[in-house]
CSV table of C-alpha atoms in Angstrom, one decimal:
chain,number,residue,atom,x,y,z
A,1,MET,CA,20.3,3.4,20.2
A,2,VAL,CA,16.3,4.9,20.1
A,3,ALA,CA,18.4,7.4,17.5
A,4,LEU,CA,19.5,4.7,15.5
A,5,VAL,CA,16.5,2.3,15.5
A,6,VAL,CA,14.5,5.1,14.1
A,7,LEU,CA,17.1,5.6,11.0
A,8,ALA,CA,16.9,2.3,10.8
A,9,TYR,CA,13.3,2.4,10.8
A,10,GLY,CA,13.2,4.7,7.7
A,11,SER,CA,15.6,3.0,5.8
A,12,VAL,CA,13.7,-0.1,6.0
A,13,LEU,CA,10.1,1.7,5.1
A,14,ARG,CA,11.9,3.2,2.0
A,15,ARG,CA,13.9,-0.1,1.2
A,16,THR,CA,10.4,-2.5,1.8
A,17,ARG,CA,6.8,-2.7,0.5
A,18,ALA,CA,3.8,-2.4,2.9
A,19,GLY,CA,3.4,-5.7,3.8
A,20,MET,CA,3.8,-9.2,5.6
A,21,ALA,CA,7.7,-9.0,5.0
A,22,ARG,CA,8.3,-5.4,5.7
A,23,LYS,CA,6.1,-6.3,9.0
A,24,LEU,CA,8.7,-9.3,10.0
A,25,VAL,CA,11.6,-6.9,9.3
A,26,LEU,CA,9.9,-4.4,11.7
A,27,GLY,CA,9.7,-6.9,14.6
A,28,LEU,CA,13.2,-8.0,14.1
A,29,LEU,CA,14.2,-4.4,13.8
A,30,PHE,CA,12.2,-3.7,17.2
A,31,GLY,CA,13.7,-7.3,18.7
A,32,ALA,CA,17.1,-5.3,18.0
A,33,GLY,CA,16.6,-2.3,20.0
A,34,VAL,CA,14.9,-4.5,22.7
A,35,HIS,CA,18.0,-6.9,23.5
A,36,LEU,CA,20.2,-3.7,23.7
A,37,ALA,CA,18.0,-2.1,26.0
A,38,MET,CA,17.7,-5.2,27.8
A,39,SER,CA,21.7,-6.1,27.6
A,40,SER,CA,21.9,-2.4,29.4
A,41,PRO,CA,19.2,-2.9,32.7
A,42,ILE,CA,19.1,-1.0,35.6
A,43,MET,CA,19.4,-3.7,38.4
A,44,LEU,CA,17.3,-3.1,41.7
A,45,THR,CA,18.3,-6.1,43.4
A,46,GLU,CA,19.5,-10.0,42.1
A,47,GLY,CA,17.5,-10.8,39.8
A,48,VAL,CA,15.4,-7.4,39.4
A,49,VAL,CA,16.0,-5.6,36.6
A,50,ILE,CA,14.5,-2.6,34.8
A,51,ASP,CA,14.7,-1.7,31.0
A,52,GLY,CA,13.6,-0.5,28.0
A,53,ARG,CA,11.5,-3.2,27.1
A,54,ALA,CA,8.0,-2.6,27.0
A,55,VAL,CA,8.5,0.6,25.0
A,56,PHE,CA,10.2,-1.3,21.9
A,57,VAL,CA,7.9,-4.2,22.8
A,58,ALA,CA,4.2,-1.3,22.6
A,59,LEU,CA,5.6,0.6,19.8
A,60,SER,CA,6.2,-2.8,17.4
A,61,ALA,CA,2.3,-3.3,18.4
A,62,VAL,CA,1.9,0.3,16.0
A,63,PHE,CA,4.5,0.4,13.9
A,64,ALA,CA,5.0,-3.2,12.5
A,65,GLY,CA,1.9,-4.2,13.2
A,66,TRP,CA,0.8,-7.7,15.2
A,67,PRO,CA,2.9,-10.1,13.2
A,68,GLY,CA,6.0,-7.7,14.0
A,69,ALA,CA,4.7,-7.7,17.9
A,70,VAL,CA,4.9,-10.9,18.1
A,71,ILE,CA,8.4,-11.1,17.1
A,72,THR,CA,9.4,-8.1,19.4
A,73,ALA,CA,7.9,-9.9,22.2
A,74,SER,CA,9.1,-13.0,21.6
A,75,ILE,CA,12.5,-11.5,21.9
A,76,ALA,CA,12.0,-9.7,24.7
A,77,ALA,CA,10.9,-13.0,26.6
A,78,PHE,CA,13.7,-15.2,25.9
A,79,HIS,CA,16.2,-12.8,26.8
A,80,ARG,CA,14.3,-12.0,30.2
A,81,PHE,CA,13.9,-16.1,30.4
A,82,GLU,CA,17.8,-16.7,29.9
A,83,THR,CA,18.5,-13.4,32.1
A,84,GLY,CA,16.8,-15.5,35.6
A,85,GLY,CA,16.1,-14.8,38.5
A,86,ILE,CA,13.6,-14.3,40.9
A,87,GLY,CA,11.7,-12.0,39.3
A,88,ALA,CA,11.7,-14.3,35.4
A,89,THR,CA,8.2,-15.0,36.1
A,90,ALA,CA,7.2,-12.0,37.0
A,91,GLY,CA,9.3,-10.5,33.6
A,92,LEU,CA,7.3,-12.1,31.5
A,93,CYS,CA,4.5,-11.9,32.3
A,94,GLY,CA,4.6,-7.9,32.5
A,95,ILE,CA,6.1,-8.5,28.1
A,96,VAL,CA,2.5,-10.9,27.7
A,97,TRP,CA,0.6,-7.8,29.0
A,98,VAL,CA,2.3,-5.6,27.1
A,99,VAL,CA,2.2,-7.0,23.5
A,100,VAL,CA,-1.4,-8.1,24.4
A,101,SER,CA,-2.7,-5.0,25.2
A,102,THR,CA,-0.9,-2.6,22.8
A,103,ILE,CA,-2.1,-5.1,19.9
A,104,ALA,CA,-5.6,-5.0,20.8
A,105,VAL,CA,-5.7,-1.5,21.0
A,106,ALA,CA,-4.1,-0.9,17.8
A,107,GLU,CA,-6.1,-2.8,16.2
A,108,TRP,CA,-9.4,-2.1,17.6
A,109,ARG,CA,-8.3,2.1,17.1
A,110,GLY,CA,-6.4,0.9,12.9
A,111,LEU,CA,-3.4,2.5,14.4
A,112,THR,CA,-1.4,0.2,12.3
A,113,THR,CA,-3.1,1.7,8.7
A,114,THR,CA,-2.1,5.1,10.1
A,115,VAL,CA,0.0,7.6,11.1
A,116,PRO,CA,-0.5,7.5,15.3
A,117,SER,CA,-1.6,11.0,16.5
A,118,MET,CA,-0.2,12.3,20.2
A,119,ARG,CA,-3.8,11.2,21.6
A,120,ARG,CA,-3.6,7.4,20.0
A,121,LEU,CA,0.3,7.6,21.3
A,122,THR,CA,-1.0,8.1,24.6
A,123,GLU,CA,-3.5,5.6,24.9
A,124,ILE,CA,-0.6,2.7,24.0
A,125,ALA,CA,1.5,4.5,26.5
A,126,PHE,CA,-1.3,4.1,29.3
A,127,VAL,CA,-1.6,0.5,28.7
A,128,ALA,CA,1.9,-0.4,28.6
A,129,SER,CA,2.8,1.5,31.1
A,130,LEU,CA,0.5,-1.2,33.4
A,131,MET,CA,3.7,-3.9,33.0
A,132,PRO,CA,4.6,-3.1,36.5
A,133,ILE,CA,1.5,-4.3,38.2
A,134,ALA,CA,3.6,-7.7,37.2
A,135,ILE,CA,5.6,-7.1,39.7
A,136,LEU,CA,3.5,-8.4,42.2
A,137,LEU,CA,3.7,-11.9,40.7
A,138,MET,CA,6.8,-11.8,42.3
A,139,PRO,CA,7.8,-13.8,46.0
A,140,SER,CA,5.5,-11.9,48.6
A,141,ASN,CA,8.3,-11.1,50.8
A,142,LEU,CA,9.9,-9.0,48.0
A,143,ALA,CA,7.2,-7.9,45.4
A,144,LEU,CA,5.6,-5.4,47.7
A,145,THR,CA,8.9,-3.7,48.5
A,146,VAL,CA,10.1,-3.9,44.5
A,147,PHE,CA,6.8,-2.5,43.4
A,148,LEU,CA,6.5,0.9,46.1
A,149,ASN,CA,9.9,1.7,45.2
A,150,ALA,CA,10.3,0.9,41.2
A,151,GLY,CA,6.9,0.5,40.1
A,152,LEU,CA,5.8,4.2,39.9
A,153,PRO,CA,9.4,5.2,38.4
A,154,LEU,CA,9.0,2.0,35.7
A,155,ALA,CA,5.4,3.0,34.8
A,156,ALA,CA,6.5,6.6,34.3
A,157,ALA,CA,9.5,6.2,32.5
A,158,THR,CA,7.5,4.0,30.2
A,159,PHE,CA,4.8,6.1,29.3
A,160,GLY,CA,7.0,8.5,28.5
A,161,GLY,CA,8.9,6.3,26.5
A,162,VAL,CA,6.5,5.7,24.6
A,163,LEU,CA,5.1,9.1,23.7
A,164,ALA,CA,8.8,10.5,22.5
A,165,PHE,CA,9.6,7.4,21.0
A,166,GLY,CA,6.6,7.1,19.2
A,167,HIS,CA,6.8,10.6,17.9
A,168,LEU,CA,9.7,10.3,16.6
A,169,LEU,CA,8.4,7.0,14.9
A,170,ALA,CA,5.1,8.6,13.7
A,171,GLY,CA,7.1,11.4,12.2
A,172,GLU,CA,9.2,9.3,10.0
A,173,LEU,CA,6.3,7.1,8.7
A,174,GLN,CA,4.7,10.5,8.3
A,175,ARG,CA,7.1,11.7,6.0
A,176,HIS,CA,7.4,8.5,3.9
A,177,GLU,CA,3.8,8.4,3.2
A,178,ALA,CA,4.7,12.4,2.1
A,179,THR,CA,7.0,11.1,-0.1
A,180,VAL,CA,5.1,7.8,-1.4
A,181,ARG,CA,2.3,10.2,-2.0
A,182,ALA,CA,4.4,12.9,-4.0
A,183,ARG,CA,5.5,9.9,-6.5
A,184,ARG,CA,2.5,8.9,-6.9
A,185,ASP,CA,0.5,12.2,-7.7
A,186,LEU,CA,3.4,12.8,-10.4
A,187,ARG,CA,2.3,9.3,-11.9
A,188,THR,CA,-1.3,9.7,-11.5
A,189,ASP,CA,-4.1,11.6,-13.7
A,190,ALA,CA,-5.4,14.0,-11.3
A,191,LEU,CA,-8.9,13.7,-13.1
A,192,THR,CA,-9.2,9.8,-13.5
A,193,GLY,CA,-7.4,8.6,-10.9
A,194,LEU,CA,-5.7,6.5,-13.4
A,195,GLN,CA,-1.9,6.3,-14.5
A,196,ASN,CA,-1.2,8.8,-16.2
A,197,ARG,CA,1.3,8.7,-19.4
A,198,ARG,CA,4.8,9.4,-17.6
A,199,GLY,CA,4.2,6.6,-15.3
A,200,PHE,CA,2.9,4.0,-18.2
A,201,ASP,CA,5.5,4.7,-20.8
A,202,ASP,CA,8.2,3.4,-18.1
A,203,LEU,CA,6.2,1.0,-17.0
A,204,SER,CA,4.9,-0.1,-20.6
A,205,THR,CA,8.9,-0.4,-21.3
A,206,ARG,CA,10.2,-2.3,-19.2
A,207,ALA,CA,6.8,-4.9,-19.1
A,208,PHE,CA,7.1,-5.3,-23.0
A,209,HIS,CA,10.8,-6.2,-22.3
A,210,VAL,CA,10.9,-8.2,-20.0
A,211,ALA,CA,8.0,-10.2,-21.8
A,212,ARG,CA,9.9,-10.4,-25.5
A,213,SER,CA,13.3,-11.3,-23.1
A,214,GLU,CA,11.5,-14.0,-21.1
A,215,GLY,CA,9.0,-14.9,-23.8
A,216,LYS,CA,6.0,-14.1,-21.8
A,217,GLN,CA,2.8,-12.6,-23.4
A,218,LEU,CA,1.8,-9.3,-22.9
A,219,ALA,CA,-1.2,-7.8,-24.6
A,220,LEU,CA,-2.2,-4.0,-24.9
A,221,VAL,CA,-5.9,-2.4,-25.5
A,222,MET,CA,-6.5,0.5,-27.0
A,223,ILE,CA,-9.6,2.6,-26.0
A,224,ASP,CA,-11.0,6.0,-27.1
A,225,ILE,CA,-14.7,7.5,-26.5
A,226,ASP,CA,-16.9,7.7,-29.0
A,227,HIS,CA,-17.6,11.3,-30.5
A,228,PHE,CA,-16.6,12.6,-27.5
A,229,LYS,CA,-16.0,15.8,-28.9
A,230,LYS,CA,-19.4,16.3,-29.1
A,231,VAL,CA,-20.3,15.5,-25.6
A,232,ASN,CA,-17.7,18.3,-24.6
A,233,ASP,CA,-19.4,20.7,-27.5
A,234,ILE,CA,-23.1,20.2,-26.2
A,235,TRP,CA,-22.8,19.5,-22.7
A,236,GLY,CA,-20.0,21.6,-21.5
A,237,HIS,CA,-15.9,20.4,-20.2
A,238,ALA,CA,-17.1,19.7,-16.7
A,239,ALA,CA,-19.6,17.2,-18.4
A,240,GLY,CA,-16.9,15.5,-20.7
A,241,ASP,CA,-14.6,15.4,-17.7
A,242,LYS,CA,-18.0,13.7,-15.8
A,243,VAL,CA,-18.0,11.3,-18.2
A,244,LEU,CA,-14.0,10.7,-18.7
A,245,ALA,CA,-14.2,10.0,-15.2
A,246,GLU,CA,-17.2,7.4,-15.0
A,247,VAL,CA,-15.8,5.3,-17.7
A,248,SER,CA,-12.7,5.2,-16.6
A,249,ASP,CA,-14.4,4.0,-13.7
A,250,ILE,CA,-16.1,1.3,-15.3
A,251,ILE,CA,-13.0,0.3,-17.0
A,252,GLY,CA,-11.4,0.0,-13.8
A,253,LYS,CA,-14.2,-2.7,-12.3
A,254,HIS,CA,-13.7,-5.0,-15.7
A,255,VAL,CA,-9.7,-5.6,-15.4
A,256,ARG,CA,-7.6,-7.8,-14.1
A,257,VAL,CA,-5.6,-6.7,-10.5
A,258,HIS,CA,-2.4,-6.4,-12.2
A,259,ASP,CA,-3.6,-4.9,-15.4
A,260,THR,CA,-2.6,-1.8,-15.4
A,261,VAL,CA,-5.0,1.3,-16.8
A,262,CYS,CA,-4.0,4.9,-18.0
A,263,ARG,CA,-5.1,7.7,-19.3
A,264,PHE,CA,-3.3,7.9,-22.6
A,265,GLY,CA,-4.3,11.5,-23.5
A,266,GLY,CA,-6.9,13.3,-24.0
A,267,GLU,CA,-10.3,10.7,-24.2
A,268,GLU,CA,-7.9,7.9,-24.9
A,269,ILE,CA,-7.1,5.1,-22.2
A,270,ALA,CA,-4.6,2.3,-22.3
A,271,ILE,CA,-4.7,-1.2,-20.6
A,272,LEU,CA,-1.5,-3.1,-19.9
A,273,MET,CA,-2.5,-6.6,-19.5
A,274,PRO,CA,0.6,-9.1,-18.8
A,275,HIS,CA,0.7,-12.5,-19.1
A,276,ALA,CA,-2.5,-12.0,-21.5
A,277,SER,CA,-3.2,-13.5,-25.0
A,278,LEU,CA,-4.9,-11.5,-27.6
A,279,GLU,CA,-7.9,-13.8,-27.2
A,280,ALA,CA,-7.6,-12.4,-23.4
A,281,ALA,CA,-7.2,-8.8,-24.6
A,282,LEU,CA,-10.1,-8.9,-27.1
A,283,SER,CA,-12.2,-10.1,-24.4
A,284,THR,CA,-11.6,-7.8,-22.0
A,285,ALA,CA,-11.8,-4.9,-24.2
A,286,GLU,CA,-15.6,-6.5,-24.8
A,287,ARG,CA,-16.4,-6.7,-21.8
A,288,VAL,CA,-15.6,-3.0,-21.2
A,289,ARG,CA,-17.2,-1.7,-24.3
A,290,ILE,CA,-20.8,-3.6,-23.1
A,291,ALA,CA,-20.5,-2.3,-19.4
A,292,ILE,CA,-19.7,1.2,-20.9
A,293,GLU,CA,-22.4,0.9,-23.6
A,294,GLU,CA,-25.4,-0.4,-21.1
A,295,ALA,CA,-24.1,2.2,-18.5
A,296,VAL,CA,-26.1,5.7,-18.0
A,297,PHE,CA,-24.5,8.9,-17.6
A,298,LEU,CA,-26.5,11.5,-15.9
A,299,LEU,CA,-25.7,15.1,-17.3
A,300,GLY,CA,-27.5,18.4,-15.7
A,301,GLY,CA,-30.3,15.9,-14.8
A,302,ILE,CA,-30.6,14.3,-18.4
A,303,GLN,CA,-29.8,10.7,-19.0
A,304,ILE,CA,-27.7,10.2,-21.8
A,305,LYS,CA,-25.3,7.4,-23.3
A,306,VAL,CA,-22.1,6.9,-24.3
A,307,THR,CA,-20.3,4.3,-26.6
A,308,VAL,CA,-16.3,3.3,-26.9
A,309,SER,CA,-13.8,1.7,-29.5
A,310,ALA,CA,-11.0,-0.8,-28.5
A,311,GLY,CA,-8.1,-1.8,-30.7
A,312,ALA,CA,-6.4,-5.1,-28.9
A,313,SER,CA,-2.8,-6.3,-30.1
A,314,CYS,CA,0.0,-8.3,-28.2
A,315,VAL,CA,3.9,-9.0,-28.7
A,316,GLU,CA,4.8,-10.6,-31.5
A,317,GLU,CA,8.5,-12.0,-32.7
A,318,SER,CA,8.8,-9.0,-35.2
A,319,MET,CA,8.3,-6.7,-32.3
A,320,THR,CA,11.5,-4.9,-30.5
A,321,GLU,CA,10.1,-2.2,-28.8
A,322,PHE,CA,7.0,-1.1,-27.0
A,323,GLY,CA,6.4,1.4,-29.3
A,324,ASP,CA,5.5,-1.8,-32.2
A,325,LEU,CA,3.3,-3.0,-29.7
A,326,PHE,CA,1.0,0.7,-29.5
A,327,ASP,CA,1.4,0.5,-33.1
A,328,ALA,CA,-0.3,-2.2,-33.3
A,329,ALA,CA,-3.2,-1.4,-31.1
A,330,ASP,CA,-3.3,2.0,-32.0
A,331,LYS,CA,-3.9,1.0,-35.5
A,332,ALA,CA,-6.6,-1.9,-34.4
A,333,LEU,CA,-8.8,1.5,-32.6
A,334,TYR,CA,-8.3,3.2,-35.9
A,335,LEU,CA,-10.1,0.1,-37.5
A,336,ALA,CA,-12.8,-0.1,-35.3
A,337,LYS,CA,-13.4,4.1,-35.4
A,338,SER,CA,-13.6,3.8,-39.1
A,339,THR,CA,-16.2,0.8,-39.3
A,340,GLY,CA,-18.3,2.2,-37.4
A,341,ARG,CA,-17.7,2.6,-33.9
A,342,ASN,CA,-18.3,0.9,-30.5
A,343,ARG,CA,-16.7,-2.0,-31.3
A,344,VAL,CA,-13.4,-4.2,-30.6
A,345,LYS,CA,-10.7,-5.0,-33.4
A,346,SER,CA,-7.9,-7.2,-33.6
A,347,ALA,CA,-4.3,-6.1,-34.9
A,348,ALA,CA,-4.3,-9.6,-36.3
A,349,ILE,CA,-6.8,-8.4,-38.5
A,350,VAL,CA,-5.1,-5.1,-39.3
A,351,LYS,CA,-2.0,-7.4,-40.1
A,352,ALA,CA,-4.1,-10.0,-42.1
A,353,ALA,CA,-6.5,-7.1,-44.2
């Protein structure tokens, strides 16, 4: 059962994006684990059962976040209510304790945003293992007897189950995150942190065909640092790298969330802007140009100024591939550089000329 849940957990990580939808799906997954565990309980006496519900509820708080934990706990509570018996109230209270306490610890320790260590899992295991205290809510003629006979074994089983099962889930999460990082690194420029040419080519091609097939707008801005060779020649390549990284950072702060910024090559940077008109692209390029012109770059204790030139284009009916959009923006960039630099030019001007 544990192996199936771990395999399913890994599959969910690979097939869904991080966010609320994934948390809800994982909540249902851990809820399915609860259902399986509660379907094969150990019957201590009529209406008094022991199962692995606490392990699944506790770990859902760590690996599915509070939304997933609420779903898992709700499934566990419903199942226990349906089972009934004299231990129903105590069982429901135990479930509430586990979900509330483990969510609190998970959120406090930030366990839902990183791979949990064994030390952190131990904290979760400890609070979950206190669930047997709820046995004392049973009728007094049974409570103490059941607690003395089953409390310690149940606490130990819960503690060990959370650690063992949690370790397997943490390993699956760690492998998934390593894969995600490797894929991201393949598409990320190490110096600037921007997307590299490889990732941009795939994205821009898809974005272009979507724009053409669905009749949506798509704009492209090409930016080039003016006289960048002089920076390298005078201050050295390390200084040039510093300028390029800082320029990239400034550009990243002046684009929309859903725009893609790419180090296209050398000191040339591209901004792909879905659902943006030519006017919007020119406005963004101008904001970037002004911000870079006003910035101060510190190299070896000396302040220098840097400017950029930019060209902007937008998808037109005559364009059949992304290369056409790129050529239009590149020609506009060439016009900006050839007419004095530190300016933004439109592909429309080039076309009119």
